[in-house]
mmCIF file of C-alpha atoms and ligand atoms in Angstrom:
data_model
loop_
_atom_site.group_PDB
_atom_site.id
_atom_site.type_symbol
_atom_site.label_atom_id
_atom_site.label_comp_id
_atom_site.label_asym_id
_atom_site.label_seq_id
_atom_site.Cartn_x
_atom_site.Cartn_y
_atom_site.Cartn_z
ATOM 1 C CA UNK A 498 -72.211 27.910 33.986
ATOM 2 C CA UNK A 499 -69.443 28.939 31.378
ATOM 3 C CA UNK A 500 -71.226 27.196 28.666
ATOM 4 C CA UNK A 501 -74.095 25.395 27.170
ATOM 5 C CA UNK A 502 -74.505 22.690 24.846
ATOM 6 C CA UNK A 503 -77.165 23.100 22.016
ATOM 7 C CA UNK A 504 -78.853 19.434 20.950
ATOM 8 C CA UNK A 505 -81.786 20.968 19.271
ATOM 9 C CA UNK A 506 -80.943 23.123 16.840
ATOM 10 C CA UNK A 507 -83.552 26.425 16.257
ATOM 11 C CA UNK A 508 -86.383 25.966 13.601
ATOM 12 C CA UNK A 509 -84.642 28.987 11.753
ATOM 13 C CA UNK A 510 -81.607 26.014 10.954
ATOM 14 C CA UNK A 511 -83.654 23.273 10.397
ATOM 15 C CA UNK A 512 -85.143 26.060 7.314
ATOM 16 C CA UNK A 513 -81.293 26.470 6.294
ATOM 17 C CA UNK A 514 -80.070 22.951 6.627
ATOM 18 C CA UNK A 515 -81.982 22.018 3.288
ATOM 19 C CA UNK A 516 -81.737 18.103 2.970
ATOM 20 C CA UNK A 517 -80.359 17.508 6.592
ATOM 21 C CA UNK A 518 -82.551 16.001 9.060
ATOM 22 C CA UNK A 519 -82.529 16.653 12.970
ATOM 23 C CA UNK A 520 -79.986 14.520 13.288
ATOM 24 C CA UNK A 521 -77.629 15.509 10.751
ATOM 25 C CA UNK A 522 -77.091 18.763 12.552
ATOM 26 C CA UNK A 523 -73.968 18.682 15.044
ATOM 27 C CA UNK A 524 -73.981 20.105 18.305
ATOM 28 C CA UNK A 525 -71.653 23.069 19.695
ATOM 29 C CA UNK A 526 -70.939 25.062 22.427
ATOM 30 C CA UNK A 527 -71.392 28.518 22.891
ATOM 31 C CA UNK A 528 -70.233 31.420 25.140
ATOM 32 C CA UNK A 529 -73.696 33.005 27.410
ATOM 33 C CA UNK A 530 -71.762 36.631 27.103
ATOM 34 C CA UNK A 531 -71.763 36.226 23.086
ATOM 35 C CA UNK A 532 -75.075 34.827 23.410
ATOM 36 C CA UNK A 533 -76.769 37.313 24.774
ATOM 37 C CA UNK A 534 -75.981 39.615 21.529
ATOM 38 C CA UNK A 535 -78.209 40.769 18.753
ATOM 39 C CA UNK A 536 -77.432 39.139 15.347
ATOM 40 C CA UNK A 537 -73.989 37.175 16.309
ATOM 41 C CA UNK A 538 -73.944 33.081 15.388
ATOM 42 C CA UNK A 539 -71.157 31.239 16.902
ATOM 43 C CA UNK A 540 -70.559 27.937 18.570
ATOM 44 C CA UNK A 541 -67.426 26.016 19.494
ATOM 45 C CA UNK A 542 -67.738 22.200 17.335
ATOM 46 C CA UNK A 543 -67.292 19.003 19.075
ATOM 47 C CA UNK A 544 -66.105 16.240 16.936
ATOM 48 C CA UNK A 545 -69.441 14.729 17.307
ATOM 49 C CA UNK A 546 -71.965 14.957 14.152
ATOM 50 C CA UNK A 547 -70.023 14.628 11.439
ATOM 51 C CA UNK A 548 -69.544 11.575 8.698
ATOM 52 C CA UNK A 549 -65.636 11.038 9.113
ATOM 53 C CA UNK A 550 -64.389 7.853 9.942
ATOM 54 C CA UNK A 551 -61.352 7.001 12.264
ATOM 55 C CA UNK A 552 -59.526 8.460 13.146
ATOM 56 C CA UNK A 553 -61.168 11.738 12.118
ATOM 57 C CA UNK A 554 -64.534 10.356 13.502
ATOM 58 C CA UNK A 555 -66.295 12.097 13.045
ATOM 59 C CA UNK A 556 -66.770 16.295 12.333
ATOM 60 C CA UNK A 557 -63.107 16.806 10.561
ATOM 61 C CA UNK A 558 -63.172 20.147 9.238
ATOM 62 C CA UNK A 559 -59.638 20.004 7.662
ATOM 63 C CA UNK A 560 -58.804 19.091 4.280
ATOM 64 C CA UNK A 561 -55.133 18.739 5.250
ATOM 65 C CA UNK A 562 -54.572 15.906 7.369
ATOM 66 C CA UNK A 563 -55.182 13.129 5.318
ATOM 67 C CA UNK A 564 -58.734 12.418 5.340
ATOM 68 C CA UNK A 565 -61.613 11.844 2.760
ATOM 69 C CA UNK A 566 -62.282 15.401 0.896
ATOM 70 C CA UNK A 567 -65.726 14.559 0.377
ATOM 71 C CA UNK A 568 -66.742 13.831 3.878
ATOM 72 C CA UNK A 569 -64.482 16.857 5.055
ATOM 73 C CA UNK A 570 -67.027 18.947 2.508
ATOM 74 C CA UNK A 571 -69.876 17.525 3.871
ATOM 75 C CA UNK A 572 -68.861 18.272 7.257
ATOM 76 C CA UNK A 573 -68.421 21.658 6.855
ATOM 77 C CA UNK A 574 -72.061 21.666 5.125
ATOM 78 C CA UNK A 575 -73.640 20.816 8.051
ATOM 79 C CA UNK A 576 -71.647 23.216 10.276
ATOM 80 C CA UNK A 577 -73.268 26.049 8.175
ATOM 81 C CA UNK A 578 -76.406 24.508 8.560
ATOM 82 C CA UNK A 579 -76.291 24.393 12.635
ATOM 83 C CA UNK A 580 -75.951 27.998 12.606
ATOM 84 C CA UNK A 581 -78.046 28.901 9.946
ATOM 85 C CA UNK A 582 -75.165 30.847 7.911
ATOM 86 C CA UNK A 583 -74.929 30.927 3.924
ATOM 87 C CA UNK A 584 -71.435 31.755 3.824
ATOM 88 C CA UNK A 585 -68.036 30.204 5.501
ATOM 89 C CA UNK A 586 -64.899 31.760 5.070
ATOM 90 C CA UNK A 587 -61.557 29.933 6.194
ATOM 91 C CA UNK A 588 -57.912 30.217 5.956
ATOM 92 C CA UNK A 589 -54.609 28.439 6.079
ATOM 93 C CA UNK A 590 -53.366 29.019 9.595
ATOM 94 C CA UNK A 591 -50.062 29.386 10.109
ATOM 95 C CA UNK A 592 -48.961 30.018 13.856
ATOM 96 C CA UNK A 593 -48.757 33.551 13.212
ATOM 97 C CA UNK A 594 -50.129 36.843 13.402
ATOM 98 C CA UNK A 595 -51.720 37.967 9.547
ATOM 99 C CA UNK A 596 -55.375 39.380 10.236
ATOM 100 C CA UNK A 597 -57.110 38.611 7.403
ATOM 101 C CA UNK A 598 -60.521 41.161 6.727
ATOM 102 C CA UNK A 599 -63.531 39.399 5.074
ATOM 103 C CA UNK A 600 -65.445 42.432 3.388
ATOM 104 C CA UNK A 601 -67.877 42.417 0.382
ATOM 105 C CA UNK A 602 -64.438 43.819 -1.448
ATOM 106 C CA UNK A 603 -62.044 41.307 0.084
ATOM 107 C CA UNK A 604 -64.658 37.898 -0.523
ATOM 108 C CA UNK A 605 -64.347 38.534 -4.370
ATOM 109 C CA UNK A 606 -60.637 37.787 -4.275
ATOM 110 C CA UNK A 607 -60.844 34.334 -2.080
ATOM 111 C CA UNK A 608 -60.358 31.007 -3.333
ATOM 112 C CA UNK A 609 -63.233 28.810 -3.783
ATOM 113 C CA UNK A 610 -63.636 25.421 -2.144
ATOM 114 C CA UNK A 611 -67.236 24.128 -1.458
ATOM 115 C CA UNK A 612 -68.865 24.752 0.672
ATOM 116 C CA UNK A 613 -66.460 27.074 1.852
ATOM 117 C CA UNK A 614 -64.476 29.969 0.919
ATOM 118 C CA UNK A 615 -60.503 30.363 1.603
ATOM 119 C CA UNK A 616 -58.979 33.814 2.574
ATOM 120 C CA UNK A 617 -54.913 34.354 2.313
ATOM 121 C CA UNK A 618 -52.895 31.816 4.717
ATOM 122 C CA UNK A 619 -53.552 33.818 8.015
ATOM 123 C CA UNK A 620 -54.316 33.370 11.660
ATOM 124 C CA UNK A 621 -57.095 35.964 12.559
ATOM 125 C CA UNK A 622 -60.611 36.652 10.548
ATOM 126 C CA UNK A 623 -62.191 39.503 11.105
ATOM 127 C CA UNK A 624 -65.788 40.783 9.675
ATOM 128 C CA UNK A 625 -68.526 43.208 9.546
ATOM 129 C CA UNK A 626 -70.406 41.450 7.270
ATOM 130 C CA UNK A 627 -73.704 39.330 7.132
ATOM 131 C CA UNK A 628 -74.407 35.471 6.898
ATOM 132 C CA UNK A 629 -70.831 35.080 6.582
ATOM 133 C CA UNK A 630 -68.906 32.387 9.339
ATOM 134 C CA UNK A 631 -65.314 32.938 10.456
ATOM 135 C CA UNK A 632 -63.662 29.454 10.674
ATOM 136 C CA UNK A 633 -61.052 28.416 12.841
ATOM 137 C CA UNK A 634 -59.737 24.916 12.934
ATOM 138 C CA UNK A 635 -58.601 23.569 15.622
ATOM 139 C CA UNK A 636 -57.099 20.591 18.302
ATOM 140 C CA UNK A 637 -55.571 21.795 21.287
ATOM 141 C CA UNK A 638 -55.253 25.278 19.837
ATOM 142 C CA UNK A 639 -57.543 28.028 21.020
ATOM 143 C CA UNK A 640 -59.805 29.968 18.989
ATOM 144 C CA UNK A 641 -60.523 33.277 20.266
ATOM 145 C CA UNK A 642 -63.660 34.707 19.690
ATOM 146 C CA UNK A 643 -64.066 38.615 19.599
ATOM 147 C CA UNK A 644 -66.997 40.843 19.262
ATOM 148 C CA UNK A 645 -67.444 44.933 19.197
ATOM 149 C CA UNK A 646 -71.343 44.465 19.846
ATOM 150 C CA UNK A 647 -71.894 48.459 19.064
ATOM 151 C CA UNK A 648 -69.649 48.585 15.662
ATOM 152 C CA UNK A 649 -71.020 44.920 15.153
ATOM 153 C CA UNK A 650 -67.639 43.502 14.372
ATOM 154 C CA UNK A 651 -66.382 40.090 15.296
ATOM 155 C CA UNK A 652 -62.836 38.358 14.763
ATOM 156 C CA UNK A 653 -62.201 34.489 15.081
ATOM 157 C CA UNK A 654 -57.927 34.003 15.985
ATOM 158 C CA UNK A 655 -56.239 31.025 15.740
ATOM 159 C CA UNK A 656 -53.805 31.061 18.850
ATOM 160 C CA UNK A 657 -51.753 27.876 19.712
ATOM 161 C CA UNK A 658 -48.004 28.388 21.840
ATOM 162 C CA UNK A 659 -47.088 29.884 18.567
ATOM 163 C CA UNK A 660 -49.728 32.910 18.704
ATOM 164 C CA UNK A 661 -49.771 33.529 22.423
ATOM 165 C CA UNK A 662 -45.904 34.364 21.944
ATOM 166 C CA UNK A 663 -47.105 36.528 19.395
ATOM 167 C CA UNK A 664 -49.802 37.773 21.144
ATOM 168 C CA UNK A 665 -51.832 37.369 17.811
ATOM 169 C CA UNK A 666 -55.086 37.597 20.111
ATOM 170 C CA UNK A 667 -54.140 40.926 21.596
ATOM 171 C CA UNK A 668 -53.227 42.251 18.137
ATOM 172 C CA UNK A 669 -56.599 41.549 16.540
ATOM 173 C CA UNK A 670 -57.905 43.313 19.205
ATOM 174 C CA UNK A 671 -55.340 46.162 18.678
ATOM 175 C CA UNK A 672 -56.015 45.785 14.830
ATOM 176 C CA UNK A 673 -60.273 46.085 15.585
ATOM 177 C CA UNK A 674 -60.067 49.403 17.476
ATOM 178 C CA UNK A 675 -57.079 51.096 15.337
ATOM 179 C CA UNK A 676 -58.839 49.659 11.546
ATOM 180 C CA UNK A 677 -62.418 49.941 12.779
ATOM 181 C CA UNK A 678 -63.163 52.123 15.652
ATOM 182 C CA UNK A 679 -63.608 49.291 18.297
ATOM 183 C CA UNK A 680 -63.762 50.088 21.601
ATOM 184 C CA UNK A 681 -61.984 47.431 23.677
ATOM 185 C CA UNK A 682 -63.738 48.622 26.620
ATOM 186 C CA UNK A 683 -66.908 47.067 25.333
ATOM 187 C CA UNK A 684 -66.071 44.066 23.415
ATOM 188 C CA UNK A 685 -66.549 40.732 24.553
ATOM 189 C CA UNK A 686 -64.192 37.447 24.173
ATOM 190 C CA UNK A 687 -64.618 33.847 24.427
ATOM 191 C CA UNK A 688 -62.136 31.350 24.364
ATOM 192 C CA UNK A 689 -62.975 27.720 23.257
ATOM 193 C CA UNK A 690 -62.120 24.083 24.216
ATOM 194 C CA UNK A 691 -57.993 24.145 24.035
ATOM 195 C CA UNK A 692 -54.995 22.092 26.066
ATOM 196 C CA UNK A 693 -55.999 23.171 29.628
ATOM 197 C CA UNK A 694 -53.315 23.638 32.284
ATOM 198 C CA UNK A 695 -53.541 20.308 33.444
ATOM 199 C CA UNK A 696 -51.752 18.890 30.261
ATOM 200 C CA UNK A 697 -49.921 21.635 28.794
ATOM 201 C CA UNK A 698 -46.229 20.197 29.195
ATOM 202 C CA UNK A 699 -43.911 22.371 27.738
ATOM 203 C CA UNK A 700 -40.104 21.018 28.382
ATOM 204 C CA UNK A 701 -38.389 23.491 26.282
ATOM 205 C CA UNK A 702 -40.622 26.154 27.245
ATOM 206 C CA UNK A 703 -36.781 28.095 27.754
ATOM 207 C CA UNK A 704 -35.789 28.043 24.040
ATOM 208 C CA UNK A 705 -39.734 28.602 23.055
ATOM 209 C CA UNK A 706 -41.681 31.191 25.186
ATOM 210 C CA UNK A 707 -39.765 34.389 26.444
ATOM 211 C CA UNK A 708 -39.035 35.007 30.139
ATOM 212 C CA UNK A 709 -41.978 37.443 30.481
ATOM 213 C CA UNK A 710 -44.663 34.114 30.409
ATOM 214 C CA UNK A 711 -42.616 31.833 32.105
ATOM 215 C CA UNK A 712 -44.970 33.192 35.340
ATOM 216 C CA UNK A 713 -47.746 31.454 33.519
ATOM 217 C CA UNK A 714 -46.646 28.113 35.146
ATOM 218 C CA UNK A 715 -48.598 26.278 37.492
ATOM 219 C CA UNK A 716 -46.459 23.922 38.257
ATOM 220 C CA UNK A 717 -42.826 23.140 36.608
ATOM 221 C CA UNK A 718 -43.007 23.550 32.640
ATOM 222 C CA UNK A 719 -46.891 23.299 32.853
ATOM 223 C CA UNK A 720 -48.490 26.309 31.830
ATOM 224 C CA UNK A 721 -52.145 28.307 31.836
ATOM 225 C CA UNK A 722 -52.369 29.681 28.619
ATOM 226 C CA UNK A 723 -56.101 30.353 29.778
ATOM 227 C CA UNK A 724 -55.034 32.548 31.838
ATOM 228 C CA UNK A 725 -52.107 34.160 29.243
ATOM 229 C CA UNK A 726 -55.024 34.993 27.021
ATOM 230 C CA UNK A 727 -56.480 36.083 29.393
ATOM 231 C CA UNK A 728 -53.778 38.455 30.820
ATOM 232 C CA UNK A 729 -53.634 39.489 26.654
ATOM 233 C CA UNK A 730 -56.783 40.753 26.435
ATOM 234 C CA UNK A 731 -56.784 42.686 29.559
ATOM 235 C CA UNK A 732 -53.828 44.438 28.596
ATOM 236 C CA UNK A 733 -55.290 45.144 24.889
ATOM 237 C CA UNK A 734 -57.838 46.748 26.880
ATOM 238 C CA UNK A 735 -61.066 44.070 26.941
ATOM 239 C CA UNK A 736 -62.253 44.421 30.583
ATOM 240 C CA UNK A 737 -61.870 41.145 33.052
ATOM 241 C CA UNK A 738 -65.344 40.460 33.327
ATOM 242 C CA UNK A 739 -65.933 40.486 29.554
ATOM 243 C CA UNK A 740 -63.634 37.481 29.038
ATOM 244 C CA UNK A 741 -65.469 34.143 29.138
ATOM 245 C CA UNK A 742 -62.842 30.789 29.217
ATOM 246 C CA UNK A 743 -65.296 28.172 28.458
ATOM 247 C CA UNK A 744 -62.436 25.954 30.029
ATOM 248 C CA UNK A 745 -62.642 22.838 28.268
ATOM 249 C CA UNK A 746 -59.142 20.435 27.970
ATOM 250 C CA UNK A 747 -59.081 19.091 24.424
ATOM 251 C CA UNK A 748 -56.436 16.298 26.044
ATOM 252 C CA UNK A 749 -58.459 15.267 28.591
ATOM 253 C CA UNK A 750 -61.745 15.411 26.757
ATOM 254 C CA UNK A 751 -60.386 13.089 23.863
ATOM 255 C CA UNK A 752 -63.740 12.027 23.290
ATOM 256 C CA UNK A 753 -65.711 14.894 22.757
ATOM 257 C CA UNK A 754 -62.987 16.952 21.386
ATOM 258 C CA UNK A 755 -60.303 16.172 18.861
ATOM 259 C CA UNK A 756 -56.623 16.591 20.765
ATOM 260 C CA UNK A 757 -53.548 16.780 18.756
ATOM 261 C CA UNK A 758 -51.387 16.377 21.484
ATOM 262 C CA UNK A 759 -53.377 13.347 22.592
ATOM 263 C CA UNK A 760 -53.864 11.293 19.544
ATOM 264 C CA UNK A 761 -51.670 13.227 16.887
ATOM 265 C CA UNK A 762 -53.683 11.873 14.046
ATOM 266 C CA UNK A 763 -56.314 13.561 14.115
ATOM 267 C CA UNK A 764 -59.221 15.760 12.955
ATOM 268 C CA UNK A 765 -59.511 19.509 13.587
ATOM 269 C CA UNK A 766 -62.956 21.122 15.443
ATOM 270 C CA UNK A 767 -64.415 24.043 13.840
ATOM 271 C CA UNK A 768 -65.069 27.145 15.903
ATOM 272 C CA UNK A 769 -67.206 29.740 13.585
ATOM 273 C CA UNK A 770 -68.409 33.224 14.732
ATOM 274 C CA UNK A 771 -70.488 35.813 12.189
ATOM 275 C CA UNK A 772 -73.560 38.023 12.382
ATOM 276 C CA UNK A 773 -77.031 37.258 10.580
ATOM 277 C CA UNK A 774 -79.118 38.609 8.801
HETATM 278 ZN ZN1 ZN B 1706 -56.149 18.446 30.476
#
């Protein structure tokens, strides 16, 4: 099993999740490598267990694609509350490769939006910090979770077509060991629900990806980018067996999992990593 779903949230969440009832709390997925270590929270969001209506129904976590702000808020409320964290920090994603660092220096100078807080636009979080979420939004994307479990640093990327010709996952990794010691020989990834190679149709893939990931096809213009991730994190140095795929297709999952490609307008899944306590 890649992955488990969590329906009952722990007693330590329903403690957190002040004014939310059992079934106010929304499920998620998580990774059983990242499980199994000390003091990390994450979990992949479905778009199940939230208040938007359609065609955001129903856990939106963006702001920016046309839906009610006050649902998106309280959506994002009770995604704190399923993992028990105080803190959410997000960005602006922009299909590139910024790192942004969320530090007890660095959260002083991001933007307020309640519940959450917004770092610089950016495509990779990465923190050392406690009770503090990394947020990536997502729908078709991947987010790319990363975790030193011995320097107890995690990063959340935001990779879509856009980052894995950028290679922003590999570079966070890159970033971790260079910035803060990591040792890619003992971290741990997970990559979330994202377009699966059964749907990922890329006609212009020519003009758009270089020739060195054009291998990545498993059939004409349909491509893995599982398996480019993957091959990324390998070569930053994260060993084969470390790497869990959870192996979901947003497109072919439509209803458990928002899918950009499939239904354009849309809401965005939250996937949040960060350490407690
Ligand atoms: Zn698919």
């Amino acid at each position: 099993m890649p992955c488990e779903i969590w329906l009952k949230p722990s007693t330590e969440t329903e403690t957190k999740g002040a004014g939310l009832c059992m079934s106010d709390i929304p499920p998620f997925l998580t990774s059983t490598k990242l499980s199994s270590v000390p003091g990390l929270v994450h979990g992949f969001f479905t778009r199940a267990g939230g208040v938007s209506g359609p065609p955001y129904d129903s856990l939106n976590a963006s702001w920016s694609n046309g839906d009610s702000a006050q649902a998106v808020s309280e959506n994002l409320s009770r995604i704190m509350a399923a993992l028990g964290l105080e803190r959410l920090v997000s960005s602006r994603q922009v299909h590139g490769d910024v790192i942004n660092v969320v530090g007890e220096s660095t959260l002083r100078s991001f933007k307020a939006r309640p519940p959450i807080l917004l770092a610089d636009p950016g495509d990779a979080l990465v923190t050392g910090i406690s009770d503090t979420g990394l947020l990536i939004k997502i729908a078709d994307c991947q987010s790319v979770f990363l975790v030193d479990p011995e320097r107890r640093m995690c990063a959340n990327v935001h990779s879509g077509w856009r980052g894995s010709v950028q290679n922003v996952a590999g570079k966070t990794v890159e970033y971790l060991r260079e910035r803060f010691n990591c040792l890619p020989g003992r971290m741990l990834a997970a990559v979330g629900p994202s377009l699966g190679p059964c749907c990922a149709e890329y006609v212009n893939f020519r003009n758009e990806f270089p020739p060195d990931l054009w291998h990545f096809q498993t059939r004409p213009a349909y491509f893995d980018f599982w398996a480019m991730t993957r091959h990324q994190l390998v070569e930053a140095g994260i060993p084969n067996e470390n790497i869990d795929i959870l192996g979901r297709c947003t497109v072919c999952e439509k209803s458990t999992f928002f899918s950009y490609r499939g239904e354009r307008d849309t809401g965005r899944m939250a996937a949040v990593i960060g350490w407690k306590g």
